[in-house]
Short mmCIF file of C-alpha atoms in Angstrom, two decimals:
data_model
loop_
_atom_site.label_atom_id
_atom_site.label_comp_id
_atom_site.label_asym_id
_atom_site.label_seq_id
_atom_site.Cartn_x
_atom_site.Cartn_y
_atom_site.Cartn_z
CA UNK A 1 93.53 37.45 -35.94
CA UNK A 2 94.23 39.09 -32.59
CA UNK A 3 92.01 42.01 -33.58
CA UNK A 4 89.09 39.78 -34.56
CA UNK A 5 89.40 37.99 -31.21
CA UNK A 6 89.31 41.29 -29.32
CA UNK A 7 86.28 42.40 -31.33
CA UNK A 8 84.23 39.26 -30.69
CA UNK A 9 85.27 38.99 -27.07
CA UNK A 10 84.01 42.53 -26.44
CA UNK A 11 80.85 42.12 -28.51
CA UNK A 12 79.59 38.71 -27.45
CA UNK A 13 81.57 36.78 -24.85
CA UNK A 14 82.19 39.62 -22.40
CA UNK A 15 79.21 41.71 -23.41
CA UNK A 16 79.44 45.12 -21.73
CA UNK A 17 75.85 45.15 -20.53
CA UNK A 18 75.27 41.53 -19.64
CA UNK A 19 78.57 40.58 -18.06
CA UNK A 20 80.17 43.86 -16.94
CA UNK A 21 76.91 45.67 -16.04
CA UNK A 22 78.04 48.81 -17.85
CA UNK A 23 75.36 50.97 -19.39
CA UNK A 24 72.48 49.54 -17.38
CA UNK A 25 70.68 52.91 -17.16
CA UNK A 26 69.97 53.25 -20.92
CA UNK A 27 69.57 49.47 -21.13
CA UNK A 28 66.56 49.71 -18.81
CA UNK A 29 65.49 53.25 -19.70
CA UNK A 30 65.56 53.32 -23.51
CA UNK A 31 64.58 49.72 -24.27
CA UNK A 32 60.86 50.27 -24.79
CA UNK A 33 60.84 50.26 -28.59
CA UNK A 34 63.10 48.48 -31.06
CA UNK A 35 63.60 51.53 -33.27
CA UNK A 36 64.71 53.87 -30.51
CA UNK A 37 66.82 51.16 -28.88
CA UNK A 38 68.62 50.55 -32.16
CA UNK A 39 69.29 54.27 -32.65
CA UNK A 40 70.61 54.53 -29.11
CA UNK A 41 72.89 51.57 -29.79
CA UNK A 42 74.24 53.15 -32.97
CA UNK A 43 74.84 56.51 -31.28
CA UNK A 44 76.65 54.77 -28.43
CA UNK A 45 78.79 52.72 -30.82
CA UNK A 46 79.74 55.90 -32.66
CA UNK A 47 80.78 57.70 -29.48
CA UNK A 48 82.58 54.61 -28.19
CA UNK A 49 84.85 54.34 -31.23
CA UNK A 50 85.73 58.05 -31.11
CA UNK A 51 86.25 57.87 -27.33
CA UNK A 52 88.63 54.95 -27.63
CA UNK A 53 90.71 56.93 -30.16
CA UNK A 54 90.78 60.20 -28.23
CA UNK A 55 91.31 58.82 -24.73
CA UNK A 56 94.11 56.55 -25.96
CA UNK A 57 95.86 59.55 -27.50
CA UNK A 58 95.38 61.65 -24.37
CA UNK A 59 96.61 58.94 -22.05
CA UNK A 60 99.67 58.02 -24.08
CA UNK A 61 100.59 61.45 -25.47
CA UNK A 62 99.85 63.72 -22.50
CA UNK A 63 99.24 61.89 -19.22
CA UNK A 64 102.00 59.26 -19.42
CA UNK A 65 104.90 61.47 -20.61
CA UNK A 66 104.19 64.09 -17.93
CA UNK A 67 103.40 61.55 -15.14
CA UNK A 68 99.87 62.83 -14.65
CA UNK A 69 98.15 59.44 -14.37
CA UNK A 70 96.23 60.57 -11.30
CA UNK A 71 94.35 63.03 -13.52
CA UNK A 72 93.01 60.10 -15.55
CA UNK A 73 89.40 60.14 -14.32
CA UNK A 74 89.01 63.92 -14.35
CA UNK A 75 90.46 64.30 -17.83
CA UNK A 76 88.60 61.30 -19.30
CA UNK A 77 85.19 62.40 -18.10
CA UNK A 78 85.79 65.97 -19.28
CA UNK A 79 86.93 64.75 -22.68
CA UNK A 80 83.93 62.45 -23.03
CA UNK A 81 81.48 65.19 -22.07
CA UNK A 82 82.93 67.70 -24.53
CA UNK A 83 83.35 65.02 -27.19
CA UNK A 84 79.66 64.19 -27.06
CA UNK A 85 78.87 67.90 -27.46
CA UNK A 86 81.16 68.15 -30.52
CA UNK A 87 79.73 65.01 -32.09
CA UNK A 88 76.25 66.39 -31.64
CA UNK A 89 77.14 69.72 -33.30
CA UNK A 90 79.03 67.96 -36.10
CA UNK A 91 76.19 65.60 -36.95
CA UNK A 92 73.72 68.48 -36.88
CA UNK A 93 75.84 70.36 -39.43
CA UNK A 94 76.64 67.42 -41.71
CA UNK A 95 73.58 65.22 -41.82
CA UNK A 96 70.12 66.34 -40.77
CA UNK A 97 68.45 62.91 -41.08
CA UNK A 98 71.15 61.29 -38.92
CA UNK A 99 70.78 64.09 -36.40
CA UNK A 100 67.05 63.52 -36.21
CA UNK A 101 67.61 59.80 -35.66
CA UNK A 102 70.33 60.09 -33.01
CA UNK A 103 69.87 63.65 -31.74
CA UNK A 104 67.94 63.14 -28.52
CA UNK A 105 70.06 60.20 -27.46
CA UNK A 106 73.44 61.91 -27.70
CA UNK A 107 73.27 64.01 -24.50
CA UNK A 108 72.28 60.90 -22.54
CA UNK A 109 75.45 59.13 -23.59
CA UNK A 110 77.71 61.33 -21.42
CA UNK A 111 76.36 59.72 -18.27
CA UNK A 112 76.49 56.23 -19.77
CA UNK A 113 79.04 54.41 -17.67
CA UNK A 114 79.87 52.11 -20.58
CA UNK A 115 81.80 54.93 -22.26
CA UNK A 116 84.02 55.75 -19.27
CA UNK A 117 84.29 52.03 -18.56
CA UNK A 118 85.57 51.45 -22.08
CA UNK A 119 88.24 54.13 -21.70
CA UNK A 120 89.35 52.64 -18.36
CA UNK A 121 89.44 49.08 -19.68
CA UNK A 122 91.62 50.14 -22.63
CA UNK A 123 94.13 51.66 -20.21
CA UNK A 124 93.88 48.74 -17.78
CA UNK A 125 94.50 46.09 -20.43
CA UNK A 126 97.25 48.07 -22.14
CA UNK A 127 95.76 47.78 -25.62
CA UNK A 128 97.61 49.31 -28.53
CA UNK A 129 95.99 52.06 -30.57
CA UNK A 130 94.45 49.76 -33.20
CA UNK A 131 93.40 47.15 -30.63
CA UNK A 132 91.67 49.93 -28.70
CA UNK A 133 89.63 50.93 -31.74
CA UNK A 134 88.54 47.34 -32.35
CA UNK A 135 87.70 46.93 -28.67
CA UNK A 136 85.55 50.09 -28.79
CA UNK A 137 83.79 48.92 -31.94
CA UNK A 138 83.12 45.49 -30.45
CA UNK A 139 81.81 46.93 -27.21
CA UNK A 140 79.49 49.26 -29.13
CA UNK A 141 78.12 46.48 -31.32
CA UNK A 142 77.63 44.29 -28.25
CA UNK A 143 75.71 47.08 -26.54
CA UNK A 144 73.53 47.57 -29.64
CA UNK A 145 72.87 43.84 -29.79
CA UNK A 146 71.87 43.59 -26.13
CA UNK A 147 69.64 46.67 -26.07
CA UNK A 148 67.88 45.72 -29.32
CA UNK A 149 67.16 42.16 -28.16
CA UNK A 150 65.90 43.58 -24.86
CA UNK A 151 63.61 46.02 -26.68
CA UNK A 152 62.24 43.21 -28.82
CA UNK A 153 61.39 41.15 -25.73
CA UNK A 154 59.84 44.14 -23.97
CA UNK A 155 57.58 44.90 -26.94
CA UNK A 156 56.19 41.38 -26.59
CA UNK A 157 56.04 41.77 -22.84
CA UNK A 158 53.62 44.69 -23.16
CA UNK A 159 50.97 42.23 -24.30
CA UNK A 160 51.73 39.71 -21.55
CA UNK A 161 49.91 39.53 -18.24
CA UNK A 162 52.63 40.45 -15.75
CA UNK A 163 51.80 40.05 -12.02
CA UNK A 164 51.26 43.38 -10.29
CA UNK A 165 54.43 43.49 -8.10
CA UNK A 166 56.65 42.56 -11.05
CA UNK A 167 55.53 45.44 -13.26
CA UNK A 168 58.22 47.88 -14.38
CA UNK A 169 61.81 47.46 -13.26
CA UNK A 170 61.61 43.96 -11.64
CA UNK A 171 60.41 42.13 -14.76
CA UNK A 172 62.97 43.97 -16.88
CA UNK A 173 65.74 42.86 -14.53
CA UNK A 174 64.55 39.25 -14.60
CA UNK A 175 64.41 39.25 -18.40
CA UNK A 176 67.93 40.71 -18.40
CA UNK A 177 68.99 37.89 -16.09
CA UNK A 178 67.63 35.26 -18.48
CA UNK A 179 69.33 37.08 -21.36
CA UNK A 180 72.61 37.04 -19.42
CA UNK A 181 72.20 33.30 -18.94
CA UNK A 182 71.72 32.90 -22.68
CA UNK A 183 74.88 34.90 -23.34
CA UNK A 184 76.75 32.65 -20.91
CA UNK A 185 76.47 30.02 -23.62
CA UNK A 186 79.08 31.98 -25.58
CA UNK A 187 81.70 31.73 -22.83
CA UNK A 188 84.43 29.32 -23.81
CA UNK A 189 84.05 30.38 -27.43
CA UNK A 190 87.22 32.41 -27.01
CA UNK A 191 89.72 31.41 -24.39
CA UNK B 1 59.68 71.35 14.41
CA UNK B 2 62.93 72.09 12.64
CA UNK B 3 64.63 69.09 14.20
CA UNK B 4 61.93 66.76 12.97
CA UNK B 5 62.38 67.89 9.39
CA UNK B 6 66.15 67.48 9.70
CA UNK B 7 65.68 63.87 10.77
CA UNK B 8 63.34 63.40 7.83
CA UNK B 9 66.03 64.74 5.50
CA UNK B 10 68.22 61.86 6.61
CA UNK B 11 65.64 59.10 6.89
CA UNK B 12 63.90 59.60 3.54
CA UNK B 13 66.84 58.12 1.65
CA UNK B 14 67.11 55.10 3.91
CA UNK B 15 63.81 53.50 3.04
CA UNK B 16 61.03 55.60 1.52
CA UNK B 17 63.17 56.93 -1.33
CA UNK B 18 65.76 54.17 -1.30
CA UNK B 19 68.12 54.96 -4.20
CA UNK B 20 68.27 51.39 -5.48
CA UNK B 21 64.89 49.81 -4.72
CA UNK B 22 62.63 52.82 -5.30
CA UNK B 23 64.50 55.27 -7.52
CA UNK B 24 66.40 52.60 -9.53
CA UNK B 25 69.57 54.73 -9.57
CA UNK B 26 73.18 53.61 -9.54
CA UNK B 27 72.46 50.20 -11.00
CA UNK B 28 75.88 49.49 -12.52
CA UNK B 29 77.84 49.24 -9.24
CA UNK B 30 74.84 47.68 -7.50
CA UNK B 31 74.79 44.73 -9.86
CA UNK B 32 78.49 44.46 -10.60
CA UNK B 33 80.18 44.38 -7.21
CA UNK B 34 77.64 42.50 -5.07
CA UNK B 35 79.31 39.12 -5.53
CA UNK B 36 79.97 39.17 -1.78
CA UNK B 37 78.69 41.22 1.15
CA UNK B 38 82.09 42.76 1.90
CA UNK B 39 82.42 44.08 -1.66
CA UNK B 40 78.97 45.61 -1.37
CA UNK B 41 79.85 47.34 1.90
CA UNK B 42 83.13 48.69 0.51
CA UNK B 43 81.41 50.01 -2.61
CA UNK B 44 78.63 51.64 -0.61
CA UNK B 45 81.09 53.29 1.78
CA UNK B 46 83.21 54.61 -1.10
CA UNK B 47 80.11 55.97 -2.81
CA UNK B 48 78.84 57.54 0.42
CA UNK B 49 82.18 59.26 0.96
CA UNK B 50 82.11 60.77 -2.53
CA UNK B 51 78.44 61.69 -2.22
CA UNK B 52 78.87 63.34 1.19
CA UNK B 53 81.88 65.46 0.32
CA UNK B 54 80.71 66.50 -3.12
CA UNK B 55 77.32 67.43 -1.59
CA UNK B 56 79.03 69.59 1.04
CA UNK B 57 81.25 71.33 -1.51
CA UNK B 58 78.53 71.83 -4.09
CA UNK B 59 75.92 73.09 -1.64
CA UNK B 60 78.40 75.58 -0.18
CA UNK B 61 79.38 77.04 -3.56
CA UNK B 62 75.99 76.55 -5.23
CA UNK B 63 75.42 80.30 -5.60
CA UNK B 64 78.62 80.98 -7.54
CA UNK B 65 78.34 78.10 -10.06
CA UNK B 66 76.87 79.48 -13.32
CA UNK B 67 73.76 77.54 -14.28
CA UNK B 68 74.97 76.80 -17.83
CA UNK B 69 78.08 74.88 -16.79
CA UNK B 70 76.79 73.38 -13.55
CA UNK B 71 76.82 69.76 -14.75
CA UNK B 72 80.45 70.02 -15.86
CA UNK B 73 81.34 71.64 -12.54
CA UNK B 74 79.57 68.87 -10.58
CA UNK B 75 81.31 66.14 -12.55
CA UNK B 76 84.71 67.76 -11.94
CA UNK B 77 84.11 67.94 -8.20
CA UNK B 78 82.84 64.36 -8.09
CA UNK B 79 85.79 63.10 -10.16
CA UNK B 80 88.22 64.78 -7.77
CA UNK B 81 86.78 62.95 -4.77
CA UNK B 82 86.67 59.68 -6.68
CA UNK B 83 90.38 60.05 -7.42
CA UNK B 84 91.00 60.55 -3.68
CA UNK B 85 89.00 57.42 -2.79
CA UNK B 86 90.74 55.39 -5.47
CA UNK B 87 94.24 56.39 -4.36
CA UNK B 88 93.44 55.81 -0.67
CA UNK B 89 91.97 52.39 -1.39
CA UNK B 90 94.92 51.39 -3.56
CA UNK B 91 97.27 52.29 -0.71
CA UNK B 92 95.31 50.99 2.28
CA UNK B 93 93.17 48.10 0.98
CA UNK B 94 94.95 46.78 -2.12
CA UNK B 95 92.93 43.54 -2.17
CA UNK B 96 89.55 45.25 -2.02
CA UNK B 97 90.68 47.75 -4.60
CA UNK B 98 91.63 44.90 -6.92
CA UNK B 99 88.31 43.11 -6.35
CA UNK B 100 86.31 46.24 -7.17
CA UNK B 101 88.55 46.99 -10.16
CA UNK B 102 87.28 49.65 -12.55
CA UNK B 103 84.03 50.08 -10.61
CA UNK B 104 85.66 52.51 -8.16
CA UNK B 105 86.53 55.03 -10.91
CA UNK B 106 83.08 54.42 -12.37
CA UNK B 107 81.57 56.09 -9.28
CA UNK B 108 82.16 59.28 -11.32
CA UNK B 109 79.28 58.40 -13.61
CA UNK B 110 77.03 56.89 -10.92
CA UNK B 111 73.75 58.61 -11.67
CA UNK B 112 72.84 58.50 -7.96
CA UNK B 113 75.54 61.07 -7.11
CA UNK B 114 74.92 63.43 -9.99
CA UNK B 115 71.18 63.07 -9.43
CA UNK B 116 71.41 64.13 -5.76
CA UNK B 117 73.58 67.14 -6.65
CA UNK B 118 71.16 68.27 -9.33
CA UNK B 119 67.99 67.57 -7.34
CA UNK B 120 69.04 68.49 -3.83
CA UNK B 121 72.46 70.02 -3.11
CA UNK B 122 72.10 72.73 -5.74
CA UNK B 123 68.99 74.02 -3.97
CA UNK B 124 69.65 73.42 -0.25
CA UNK B 125 72.05 74.44 2.52
CA UNK B 126 75.15 72.58 3.62
CA UNK B 127 73.67 70.81 6.65
CA UNK B 128 70.60 69.58 4.82
CA UNK B 129 72.64 68.42 1.84
CA UNK B 130 75.04 66.53 4.09
CA UNK B 131 72.15 64.80 5.87
CA UNK B 132 70.51 63.98 2.56
CA UNK B 133 73.79 62.54 1.27
CA UNK B 134 74.26 60.44 4.42
CA UNK B 135 70.69 59.14 4.17
CA UNK B 136 71.06 58.19 0.53
CA UNK B 137 74.39 56.57 1.35
CA UNK B 138 72.77 54.53 4.12
CA UNK B 139 70.00 53.43 1.76
CA UNK B 140 72.61 52.45 -0.81
CA UNK B 141 74.49 50.50 1.88
CA UNK B 142 71.33 48.61 2.89
CA UNK B 143 70.58 47.70 -0.71
CA UNK B 144 74.12 46.61 -1.55
CA UNK B 145 74.57 44.69 1.68
CA UNK B 146 71.30 42.78 1.34
CA UNK B 147 71.98 41.97 -2.32
CA UNK B 148 75.58 40.98 -1.64
CA UNK B 149 74.55 38.97 1.43
CA UNK B 150 71.91 36.97 -0.43
CA UNK B 151 74.25 36.26 -3.32
CA UNK B 152 77.12 35.27 -1.04
CA UNK B 153 74.99 32.95 1.14
CA UNK B 154 73.43 31.13 -1.80
CA UNK B 155 76.41 31.22 -4.13
CA UNK B 156 79.25 30.61 -1.72
CA UNK B 157 77.66 29.29 1.54
CA UNK B 158 79.31 32.15 3.48
CA UNK B 159 78.55 35.64 4.73
CA UNK B 160 81.43 38.07 5.25
CA UNK B 161 83.72 35.07 4.83
CA UNK B 162 82.10 32.99 7.62
CA UNK B 163 80.48 29.74 6.55
CA UNK B 164 76.87 29.64 7.69
CA UNK B 165 75.28 27.12 5.34
CA UNK B 166 75.90 23.39 6.02
CA UNK B 167 78.34 21.46 3.84
CA UNK B 168 75.66 19.38 2.12
CA UNK B 169 74.14 22.58 0.70
CA UNK B 170 75.24 22.70 -2.92
CA UNK B 171 76.28 26.32 -3.73
CA UNK B 172 74.25 27.91 -6.53
CA UNK B 173 76.93 28.85 -9.00
CA UNK B 174 74.51 31.06 -10.90
CA UNK B 175 74.29 33.48 -7.97
CA UNK B 176 77.88 34.64 -8.28
CA UNK B 177 77.64 34.89 -12.08
CA UNK B 178 76.25 38.04 -13.75
CA UNK B 179 72.85 36.46 -14.40
CA UNK B 180 72.37 35.89 -10.68
CA UNK B 181 72.75 39.61 -10.00
CA UNK B 182 69.89 40.51 -12.35
CA UNK B 183 67.62 37.75 -11.04
CA UNK B 184 68.25 38.47 -7.34
CA UNK B 185 67.66 42.20 -7.68
CA UNK B 186 64.55 41.64 -9.81
CA UNK B 187 63.02 39.22 -7.29
CA UNK B 188 63.98 41.42 -4.33
CA UNK B 189 62.35 44.46 -5.93
CA UNK B 190 59.22 42.46 -6.76
CA UNK B 191 59.01 41.28 -3.15
CA UNK B 192 59.32 44.84 -1.83
CA UNK B 193 56.69 45.97 -4.32
CA UNK B 194 54.28 43.29 -3.15
CA UNK B 195 54.82 44.41 0.46
CA UNK B 196 54.08 48.01 -0.55
CA UNK B 197 50.93 46.93 -2.39
CA UNK B 198 49.76 44.95 0.66
CA UNK B 199 50.19 47.87 3.07
CA UNK B 200 48.39 50.14 0.63
CA UNK B 201 45.49 47.71 0.48
CA UNK B 202 45.42 47.47 4.28
CA UNK B 203 45.34 51.25 4.60
CA UNK B 204 42.54 51.41 2.10
CA UNK B 205 40.55 48.73 3.95
CA UNK B 206 41.13 50.56 7.24
CA UNK B 207 39.87 53.81 5.75
CA UNK B 208 36.79 52.09 4.30
CA UNK B 209 35.95 50.40 7.60
CA UNK B 210 36.40 53.69 9.48
CA UNK B 211 34.07 55.34 7.00
CA UNK B 212 31.42 52.63 7.43
CA UNK B 213 31.60 52.86 11.24
CA UNK B 214 31.26 56.63 11.08
CA UNK B 215 28.33 56.32 8.71
CA UNK B 216 26.53 53.80 10.95
CA UNK B 217 27.13 56.00 13.98
CA UNK B 218 25.63 58.91 12.12
CA UNK B 219 22.64 56.81 11.11
CA UNK B 220 22.03 55.63 14.69
CA UNK B 221 22.33 59.14 16.02
CA UNK B 222 19.89 60.35 13.40
CA UNK B 223 17.40 57.63 14.33
CA UNK B 224 17.60 58.53 17.99
#
């Protein structure tokens, strides 16, 4: 029950993009088309789950026993960067179609603050190993949900007559604001 | 001549290439911490500190970093300075550090910092890189302060903790919620865009009128 709560709270109520502002860069940059937005979401979810496993192990097996907590940020970002590289090589070897679908998005994920944010939140909230995995999965699904909805709206927006000064980033931000308001309706679902 | 270009190195980040309004970089901290003006200032100062020192270090060792691993090297240097900022803030300003929460460590992945290293510090000398970093930091400060100020005035009736709106003004709760951040920044950017479009039109009109005057002059002279 606890695990399901963590999952839904990360995916919907405290959506990473719309209430923590993590991963705004891809959210604005890669949300032009539904198909690419969905692939980006899947790739991010994949990396998030693996990150939550690996960073939990590193923090609890290496950093805590040797009192190296101050190396947290340096080690996390290094691990994430190399992890993304490994995942890319692994997918390329194992499944060509998957690589073609996710390939170009993987390098972008390293600089996605949602990944590092996830690792930090897991440490901050003292989740156990299994809770961490569910939290990562929920955060990834929430990110996929938000970016896909955004892409759907932006595809429609291409046909709309947007006033000149609002073109580009401003209208995207305003749509995101309205989306965030819609997601506020979920607050109170889990207390 | 050289002095003028040095000043330009600083001033370009303040307005013309403002990191937030023009380049749309570093959005996560911009949106997340600007609930109040003081948070915005603290975040901008922390980011400027990291940006300045990593720019100085990277531009001074830019010739010995191998090109293949430069990104990893930059991230390591940036993460080191972020750790310093985080520890100092925890010790000196525990309340601010708590309010900013995980967004201080997230300076590591602020694309503004990595972007400046890749685009500027890796190609320029120490002095220029430092000035560029300071300029970008100032631009970031302006953006975060204005955003935080607007949100604090409308959402909380105060600025920097001082009440400036009258008591009968009902605070707009939405402004201090996440949705308010998106809406305020979107409207602010649209307003700046419309100003830019207006000045462009004015310049164009000025050019056209100059051209017409010159043409008429030429005509008159020809007739004489």
